[in-house]
Structures are given as C-alpha cells and as structure tokens.
GROMACS .gro file of C-alpha atoms in nm:
model
  329
    1MET     CA    1  -1.901   5.437  -3.882
    2SER     CA    2  -1.651   5.303  -4.122
    3ALA     CA    3  -1.542   5.526  -4.443
    4SER     CA    4  -1.698   5.299  -4.671
    5ALA     CA    5  -2.052   5.291  -4.401
    6ASP     CA    6  -2.017   5.701  -4.418
    7LEU     CA    7  -2.019   5.731  -4.787
    8ALA     CA    8  -2.312   5.468  -4.818
    9ALA     CA    9  -2.535   5.656  -4.547
   10ARG     CA   10  -2.450   5.981  -4.696
   11ARG     CA   11  -2.683   5.808  -5.023
   12PHE     CA   12  -2.967   5.833  -4.765
   13SER     CA   13  -3.189   6.040  -4.556
   14VAL     CA   14  -3.361   5.940  -4.245
   15VAL     CA   15  -3.710   5.984  -4.160
   16ILE     CA   16  -3.815   5.879  -3.817
   17VAL     CA   17  -4.184   5.936  -3.700
   18ASN     CA   18  -4.217   6.047  -3.320
   19TYR     CA   19  -4.532   6.026  -3.097
   20ASN     CA   20  -4.435   6.064  -2.673
   21GLY     CA   21  -4.118   5.832  -2.761
   22GLY     CA   22  -3.907   5.972  -2.464
   23GLN     CA   23  -3.564   5.813  -2.483
   24MET     CA   24  -3.637   5.595  -2.711
   25LEU     CA   25  -3.615   5.880  -2.947
   26LEU     CA   26  -3.313   5.999  -2.840
   27ASP     CA   27  -3.136   5.666  -2.897
   28CYS     CA   28  -3.291   5.610  -3.231
   29VAL     CA   29  -3.158   5.941  -3.352
   30ARG     CA   30  -2.796   5.840  -3.226
   31SER     CA   31  -2.770   5.548  -3.398
   32VAL     CA   32  -2.817   5.692  -3.700
   33ARG     CA   33  -2.644   6.021  -3.644
   34SER     CA   34  -2.242   6.036  -3.693
   35GLY     CA   35  -2.003   6.309  -3.731
   36LEU     CA   36  -1.979   6.261  -4.113
   37LEU     CA   37  -2.352   6.223  -4.158
   38PRO     CA   38  -2.514   6.590  -4.206
   39ALA     CA   39  -2.804   6.643  -3.915
   40ASP     CA   40  -3.038   6.759  -4.190
   41ARG     CA   41  -3.051   6.454  -4.338
   42ILE     CA   42  -3.221   6.323  -4.000
   43ILE     CA   43  -3.594   6.409  -4.060
   44VAL     CA   44  -3.812   6.406  -3.709
   45VAL     CA   45  -4.186   6.403  -3.799
   46ASP     CA   46  -4.373   6.492  -3.459
   47ASN     CA   47  -4.742   6.356  -3.441
   48GLY     CA   48  -4.813   6.588  -3.149
   49SER     CA   49  -4.613   6.452  -2.873
   50ARG     CA   50  -4.726   6.539  -2.521
   51ASP     CA   51  -4.391   6.431  -2.358
   52ASP     CA   52  -4.043   6.592  -2.353
   53SER     CA   53  -3.916   6.413  -2.589
   54MET     CA   54  -3.879   6.660  -2.889
   55ALA     CA   55  -3.726   6.897  -2.609
   56ARG     CA   56  -3.479   6.631  -2.569
   57LEU     CA   57  -3.397   6.568  -2.934
   58GLU     CA   58  -3.364   6.969  -2.968
   59ALA     CA   59  -3.110   6.966  -2.684
   60ALA     CA   60  -2.895   6.691  -2.729
   61GLU     CA   61  -2.890   6.662  -3.117
   62PRO     CA   62  -2.947   6.980  -3.255
   63GLY     CA   63  -2.966   7.035  -3.665
   64CYS     CA   64  -3.157   6.783  -3.718
   65VAL     CA   65  -3.528   6.865  -3.950
   66ILE     CA   66  -3.799   6.886  -3.704
   67LEU     CA   67  -4.151   6.879  -3.860
   68ARG     CA   68  -4.454   6.924  -3.625
   69ASN     CA   69  -4.785   6.807  -3.681
   70GLY     CA   70  -4.963   6.919  -3.372
   71CYS     CA   71  -5.181   6.604  -3.329
   72ASN     CA   72  -5.165   6.269  -3.424
   73ALA     CA   73  -5.161   6.233  -3.814
   74GLY     CA   74  -5.086   5.862  -3.826
   75PHE     CA   75  -4.781   5.672  -3.974
   76ALA     CA   76  -4.847   5.748  -4.336
   77ARG     CA   77  -4.964   6.101  -4.352
   78ALA     CA   78  -4.644   6.177  -4.097
   79VAL     CA   79  -4.361   5.966  -4.313
   80ASN     CA   80  -4.514   6.116  -4.642
   81ARG     CA   81  -4.416   6.491  -4.483
   82GLY     CA   82  -4.115   6.389  -4.443
   83LEU     CA   83  -4.011   6.179  -4.702
   84ALA     CA   84  -4.126   6.572  -4.947
   85GLN     CA   85  -3.837   6.709  -4.767
   86VAL     CA   86  -3.607   6.414  -4.881
   87ARG     CA   87  -3.350   6.481  -5.203
   88SER     CA   88  -3.107   6.196  -5.172
   89GLU     CA   89  -3.134   5.901  -5.341
   90PHE     CA   90  -3.273   5.648  -5.091
   91ALA     CA   91  -3.472   5.673  -4.749
   92LEU     CA   92  -3.455   5.513  -4.463
   93LEU     CA   93  -3.767   5.503  -4.265
   94LEU     CA   94  -3.690   5.397  -3.892
   95ASN     CA   95  -3.940   5.335  -3.606
   96ASN     CA   96  -3.868   5.569  -3.301
   97ASP     CA   97  -3.811   5.260  -3.081
   98ALA     CA   98  -3.569   5.116  -3.311
   99ARG     CA   99  -3.175   5.162  -3.312
  100LEU     CA  100  -2.946   5.105  -3.624
  101ALA     CA  101  -2.654   4.886  -3.669
  102PRO     CA  102  -2.334   5.100  -3.780
  103ASP     CA  103  -2.275   4.858  -4.068
  104ALA     CA  104  -2.668   4.839  -4.220
  105TRP     CA  105  -2.577   5.142  -4.465
  106ASP     CA  106  -2.326   4.961  -4.634
  107ALA     CA  107  -2.554   4.652  -4.659
  108LEU     CA  108  -2.834   4.847  -4.758
  109ALA     CA  109  -2.671   5.074  -5.040
  110ALA     CA  110  -2.500   4.778  -5.198
  111ALA     CA  111  -2.892   4.573  -5.228
  112PHE     CA  112  -3.040   4.859  -5.375
  113ASP     CA  113  -2.698   4.867  -5.662
  114THR     CA  114  -2.715   4.497  -5.720
  115LEU     CA  115  -3.108   4.466  -5.683
  116PRO     CA  116  -3.184   4.762  -5.970
  117ARG     CA  117  -3.578   4.676  -5.938
  118ALA     CA  118  -3.567   4.658  -5.538
  119ALA     CA  119  -3.813   4.913  -5.439
  120PHE     CA  120  -3.807   4.851  -5.075
  121LEU     CA  121  -3.569   4.687  -4.832
  122GLY     CA  122  -3.610   4.578  -4.489
  123GLY     CA  123  -3.410   4.467  -4.271
  124ARG     CA  124  -3.349   4.165  -3.930
  125LEU     CA  125  -3.492   4.295  -3.638
  126LEU     CA  126  -3.376   4.186  -3.312
  127TYR     CA  127  -3.503   4.209  -2.984
  128GLU     CA  128  -3.218   4.332  -2.701
  129ASP     CA  129  -3.134   3.983  -2.589
  130GLY     CA  130  -3.050   3.905  -3.001
  131ARG     CA  131  -3.385   3.689  -3.037
  132LEU     CA  132  -3.493   3.730  -3.363
  133GLN     CA  133  -3.840   3.947  -3.414
  134ASN     CA  134  -4.062   3.899  -3.765
  135ALA     CA  135  -3.915   4.134  -4.000
  136VAL     CA  136  -4.105   4.003  -4.353
  137ALA     CA  137  -4.498   3.953  -4.357
  138ALA     CA  138  -4.703   3.780  -4.641
  139PHE     CA  139  -4.976   3.995  -4.801
  140PRO     CA  140  -5.332   3.948  -4.619
  141ARG     CA  141  -5.536   3.695  -4.799
  142LEU     CA  142  -5.859   3.507  -4.676
  143SER     CA  143  -5.702   3.198  -4.633
  144ALA     CA  144  -5.479   3.361  -4.339
  145GLU     CA  145  -5.813   3.480  -4.194
  146LEU     CA  146  -5.956   3.123  -4.187
  147LEU     CA  147  -5.639   2.903  -4.107
  148PRO     CA  148  -5.411   2.874  -3.827
  149ARG     CA  149  -5.097   3.022  -3.858
  150ALA     CA  150  -4.910   2.742  -3.746
  151LEU     CA  151  -5.078   2.544  -4.080
  152LEU     CA  152  -5.019   2.857  -4.291
  153ARG     CA  153  -4.653   2.780  -4.221
  154ALA     CA  154  -4.661   2.443  -4.291
  155LEU     CA  155  -4.827   2.475  -4.605
  156TRP     CA  156  -4.642   2.832  -4.752
  157PRO     CA  157  -4.339   2.793  -4.535
  158ALA     CA  158  -4.179   3.046  -4.787
  159ARG     CA  159  -4.457   3.277  -4.735
  160TYR     CA  160  -4.527   3.243  -4.389
  161ARG     CA  161  -4.157   3.261  -4.241
  162GLY     CA  162  -4.138   3.548  -4.072
  163ARG     CA  163  -3.832   3.514  -3.878
  164PRO     CA  164  -3.595   3.496  -4.187
  165THR     CA  165  -3.251   3.327  -4.019
  166GLY     CA  166  -3.047   3.291  -4.321
  167ASP     CA  167  -2.759   3.537  -4.397
  168THR     CA  168  -2.892   3.563  -4.798
  169PRO     CA  169  -3.080   3.829  -4.927
  170LEU     CA  170  -3.457   3.729  -4.967
  171ARG     CA  171  -3.734   3.859  -5.252
  172VAL     CA  172  -4.064   3.865  -5.008
  173GLU     CA  173  -4.394   4.003  -5.033
  174SER     CA  174  -4.331   4.296  -4.749
  175ILE     CA  175  -4.169   4.368  -4.499
  176ILE     CA  176  -4.188   4.515  -4.124
  177GLY     CA  177  -4.188   4.872  -4.114
  178ALA     CA  178  -3.953   4.938  -3.839
  179LEU     CA  179  -3.688   4.934  -4.027
  180PHE     CA  180  -3.812   5.033  -4.439
  181ALA     CA  181  -3.558   5.140  -4.695
  182VAL     CA  182  -3.701   5.329  -5.009
  183ARG     CA  183  -3.574   5.340  -5.325
  184MET     CA  184  -3.711   5.750  -5.391
  185ALA     CA  185  -3.730   5.697  -5.778
  186ALA     CA  186  -3.940   5.384  -5.783
  187VAL     CA  187  -4.163   5.590  -5.536
  188ALA     CA  188  -4.236   5.887  -5.804
  189GLU     CA  189  -4.365   5.617  -6.020
  190PHE     CA  190  -4.622   5.445  -5.778
  191GLY     CA  191  -4.680   5.722  -5.497
  192PRO     CA  192  -4.626   5.767  -5.145
  193LEU     CA  193  -4.811   5.548  -4.814
  194ASP     CA  194  -5.183   5.579  -4.823
  195GLU     CA  195  -5.263   5.829  -4.574
  196ASP     CA  196  -5.630   5.652  -4.533
  197PHE     CA  197  -5.414   5.411  -4.320
  198PHE     CA  198  -5.398   5.577  -4.014
  199PHE     CA  199  -5.185   5.316  -3.823
  200PHE     CA  200  -5.083   4.968  -3.888
  201LEU     CA  201  -5.105   4.755  -4.283
  202GLU     CA  202  -4.964   5.111  -4.444
  203GLU     CA  203  -4.665   4.953  -4.574
  204THR     CA  204  -4.793   4.632  -4.657
  205GLU     CA  205  -5.033   4.810  -4.904
  206TRP     CA  206  -4.735   5.009  -5.061
  207CYS     CA  207  -4.502   4.678  -5.072
  208HIS     CA  208  -4.832   4.554  -5.275
  209ARG     CA  209  -4.890   4.852  -5.492
  210ALA     CA  210  -4.491   4.818  -5.579
  211HIS     CA  211  -4.561   4.444  -5.655
  212THR     CA  212  -4.846   4.540  -5.906
  213ARG     CA  213  -4.639   4.773  -6.049
  214GLY     CA  214  -4.350   4.564  -6.130
  215TRP     CA  215  -4.089   4.632  -5.851
  216GLU     CA  216  -3.957   4.431  -5.604
  217THR     CA  217  -3.914   4.402  -5.156
  218TRP     CA  218  -3.638   4.218  -4.994
  219HIS     CA  219  -3.558   4.103  -4.695
  220ILE     CA  220  -3.163   4.202  -4.614
  221PRO     CA  221  -2.998   4.048  -4.326
  222ALA     CA  222  -2.677   4.232  -4.316
  223ALA     CA  223  -2.908   4.507  -4.230
  224ARG     CA  224  -2.997   4.506  -3.834
  225ALA     CA  225  -3.157   4.726  -3.561
  226VAL     CA  226  -3.291   4.604  -3.248
  227HIS     CA  227  -3.652   4.738  -3.214
  228ALA     CA  228  -3.864   4.703  -2.903
  229GLN     CA  229  -4.198   4.604  -3.101
  230GLY     CA  230  -4.441   4.874  -3.051
  231ALA     CA  231  -4.373   5.031  -2.704
  232THR     CA  232  -4.647   5.311  -2.837
  233ALA     CA  233  -4.932   5.059  -2.959
  234LYS     CA  234  -4.851   4.865  -2.618
  235LYS     CA  235  -4.973   5.171  -2.417
  236HIS     CA  236  -5.329   5.119  -2.554
  237ASN     CA  237  -5.344   4.748  -2.625
  238ALA     CA  238  -5.731   4.781  -2.732
  239LEU     CA  239  -5.714   5.109  -2.921
  240ALA     CA  240  -5.450   4.978  -3.096
  241ARG     CA  241  -5.614   4.649  -3.182
  242ILE     CA  242  -5.923   4.838  -3.312
  243GLU     CA  243  -5.695   5.052  -3.513
  244TYR     CA  244  -5.561   4.717  -3.650
  245HIS     CA  245  -5.864   4.564  -3.775
  246ARG     CA  246  -5.991   4.912  -3.910
  247SER     CA  247  -5.650   4.893  -4.169
  248ARG     CA  248  -5.715   4.526  -4.197
  249LEU     CA  249  -6.049   4.589  -4.360
  250LEU     CA  250  -5.924   4.906  -4.530
  251TYR     CA  251  -5.638   4.708  -4.674
  252PHE     CA  252  -5.906   4.437  -4.863
  253ARG     CA  253  -6.147   4.697  -4.983
  254LYS     CA  254  -5.841   4.894  -5.138
  255THR     CA  255  -5.634   4.581  -5.268
  256ALA     CA  256  -5.949   4.294  -5.360
  257PRO     CA  257  -6.280   4.490  -5.327
  258GLY     CA  258  -6.464   4.187  -5.445
  259ARG     CA  259  -6.360   4.020  -5.157
  260TYR     CA  260  -6.417   4.274  -4.903
  261ALA     CA  261  -6.799   4.191  -4.790
  262LEU     CA  262  -6.640   3.863  -4.717
  263SER     CA  263  -6.345   3.972  -4.562
  264TYR     CA  264  -6.559   4.176  -4.345
  265ALA     CA  265  -6.830   3.885  -4.243
  266ILE     CA  266  -6.488   3.703  -4.164
  267ALA     CA  267  -6.393   3.965  -3.970
  268LEU     CA  268  -6.690   4.008  -3.750
  269THR     CA  269  -6.744   3.621  -3.714
  270LYS     CA  270  -6.371   3.627  -3.558
  271ALA     CA  271  -6.450   3.926  -3.312
  272ALA     CA  272  -6.752   3.760  -3.176
  273PHE     CA  273  -6.608   3.449  -3.156
  274ASN     CA  274  -6.284   3.582  -2.941
  275ALA     CA  275  -6.490   3.804  -2.732
  276LEU     CA  276  -6.742   3.548  -2.639
  277GLY     CA  277  -6.488   3.280  -2.556
  278ASN     CA  278  -6.256   3.483  -2.402
  279ALA     CA  279  -6.550   3.600  -2.166
  280LEU     CA  280  -6.637   3.253  -2.058
  281LEU     CA  281  -6.321   3.169  -2.026
  282ALA     CA  282  -6.248   3.456  -1.738
  283GLY     CA  283  -6.597   3.376  -1.608
  284LEU     CA  284  -6.483   3.010  -1.541
  285THR     CA  285  -6.165   3.132  -1.392
  286LEU     CA  286  -6.368   3.370  -1.173
  287GLY     CA  287  -6.147   3.669  -1.293
  288LEU     CA  288  -5.848   3.510  -1.112
  289ALA     CA  289  -5.641   3.491  -1.412
  290PRO     CA  290  -5.517   3.839  -1.464
  291ARG     CA  291  -5.422   3.735  -1.888
  292VAL     CA  292  -5.786   3.589  -1.949
  293ARG     CA  293  -5.921   3.902  -1.761
  294ALA     CA  294  -5.724   4.130  -1.976
  295LYS     CA  295  -5.726   3.986  -2.294
  296ALA     CA  296  -6.137   3.893  -2.233
  297GLY     CA  297  -6.140   4.270  -2.182
  298VAL     CA  298  -5.961   4.374  -2.510
  299ASP     CA  299  -6.154   4.133  -2.744
  300LEU     CA  300  -6.504   4.297  -2.578
  301LYS     CA  301  -6.408   4.641  -2.653
  302ILE     CA  302  -6.341   4.552  -3.008
  303LEU     CA  303  -6.642   4.346  -3.047
  304ALA     CA  304  -6.803   4.639  -2.928
  305TRP     CA  305  -6.681   4.853  -3.205
  306TYR     CA  306  -6.790   4.587  -3.484
  307LEU     CA  307  -7.143   4.616  -3.304
  308GLN     CA  308  -7.168   4.971  -3.298
  309GLY     CA  309  -7.075   4.991  -3.674
  310ARG     CA  310  -6.708   5.059  -3.628
  311PRO     CA  311  -6.714   5.439  -3.555
  312ALA     CA  312  -6.398   5.631  -3.670
  313ASP     CA  313  -6.349   5.841  -3.366
  314VAL     CA  314  -6.260   5.558  -3.146
  315GLY     CA  315  -5.880   5.410  -3.167
  316LEU     CA  316  -5.568   5.575  -3.076
  317PRO     CA  317  -5.544   5.893  -2.884
  318ASP     CA  318  -5.487   6.290  -3.012
  319LYS     CA  319  -5.578   6.222  -3.350
  320CYS     CA  320  -5.596   6.484  -3.596
  321PRO     CA  321  -5.943   6.600  -3.700
  322PRO     CA  322  -6.008   6.430  -4.058
  323GLY     CA  323  -5.990   6.660  -4.407
  324ARG     CA  324  -5.835   6.953  -4.177
  325PRO     CA  325  -5.455   7.072  -4.238
  326LEU     CA  326  -5.265   6.958  -4.000
  327PRO     CA  327  -5.233   7.263  -3.723
  328GLY     CA  328  -4.824   7.242  -3.702
  329ALA     CA  329  -4.766   7.194  -4.030
   0.00000   0.00000   0.00000
C-alpha cells in the first residue's frame, strides 16, 4: 500500500458480514489489511457460521474486531451492528466473497472529498478473469416488472446500464452492496439499513431513502474489487430466490405503498407463468436437460411459497428467531 493510500485508508473502517465464508473471508480481510492499517478498523460480523472461517481468521489475522451473532441475523442487521462500532469518517462495507484492490482507498476518499453530497460510493466489480459484473442498479419500478430487460436498456440506457465501462464517476440510483462505501455523517441523518430486509435490496432501499433526503449515490470506476458474486446464495438457490421475492415485495410496500397490491399481483402472475412454463418445458424434454429440470424445480418452489401464503419461516437457513435478542451479542 502506498503512503497516500494508507492515509486514505485510515479515514475508513471496514465492515464485513460473514456466513460460512471459509477461505473467501480470509482472502477478503487480507485484501484490506496492511501493516499500517489498524486491525481494530476491520470489523467482522459473523452470522452464526458453522464452518471454521472465524477460527481461521482469528489465527491468521489477530486484532480484528469480531462480533458474533450466534445465528443468521441477515445482512442489514449484521451490518448495522458493525456500523455501531465505527468511529471513523467513512465506512466500507465489503462482501466476504470480495477482494479489494489496494488503490481503491485513494479513489474512494478523493470521491468523498469532491462530492460533498455523496452518501454512498460503489466501485467496479470484476470476475476473476477481469470481466465486468453488474455494479449499479436502478430503483425497482413496476415498469421493470412488466418489460424485458433488453427493452428497458433500449428505452432508458442510462438508468439500466448495469456495467458502466467508462472511467468517469457516475451518479446513479443505487449500487451493488459488494463494495459499498458510506459517509457516516449522512447515515446519522437518514438512519442505518432497514432491518426488515433479511437479504437482498436492503442497500437499494438505503439508496432510495438517501435520495429522498437529497443525498447522492455514485459509481467510482477507479475503486475495484474482484467479487465471487453471491457465492453464499448460490449454495441455496431456491431459498435465496424466495428471499429475493420477499425483499422485492417489501421494497414496494415501503417505498410505494399505493402500488403494493399491483406489485404483488404482477409478482404472483410472473411466478405462476415461470413455474408452469418451465415445468412444461421440463416435461417436453423428459427431464433429461439438467438446467431445465433445475430451473423448473426452483420456480415451482417459488410458486408454492406464494400459494402457501408466503410463510416467514421459508428462506435461507439458520435464521435468528424474529423479535429476540441476538444470542451471541
């Protein structure tokens, strides 16, 4: 880390939420760690991991602040517990499956200095081979529920660009939470993440809330991270998709309550169409196409969740009991 990057890094604390991160967690922490960056600025919040990721972290990187939730409290609740420990000017939320590039500190600190109304900054997310991932996102709208993504990009290319390729900072509606820098003074004004969200869209609602109060969100291409993109969620594909549906409905209820009934009707109709269509396709291929069979199985589970009344106990595993104190806190 260069001297300037070290000075920039010292303006930040890092909050990493872990859930069975394994080697990914250790790689993530090492990507933000340096001999001059105090270990107590790295806050790892563990959501009841069952693997040895925390033991490996404590052995390899002693001095990090470790907060144990004892169960899966979800992303928002875990982040908020980490943010409560932050005393620095800025915080960097980093997924445990991401690795930060060393020059990101300079880029993020400089952007906060030149953009005084920026509450949140995101960066460029990359696959291992250097390909771009989606790094920005538009606020969910009913039009996006009804129209194909290709048509949305054709009609509103600036809003639905997803993977900006230029090197100029861009003001955007929201950013992907894998690399998410936070101005703590802004959070003091409009509040932390909404803990009603368990997983997915919590950062989108946060950006929307900031926007309604006159704060801005920016994409900073010079701040880069390699990201495994949802490695945890991929282990529980159908359950993760159910969490996404739950969060999307919650987002509309919170940000556009007058359109919630319509958003629910659209979501249910799409779930039924996808499930029945893919089940028919799986039948026509006699179940011999693994991808078709797997997709049909996931979509049928999502439809079943809707038809059962969207039970709260269906979703990602190891959830903390609702309304109770965290057992490890």
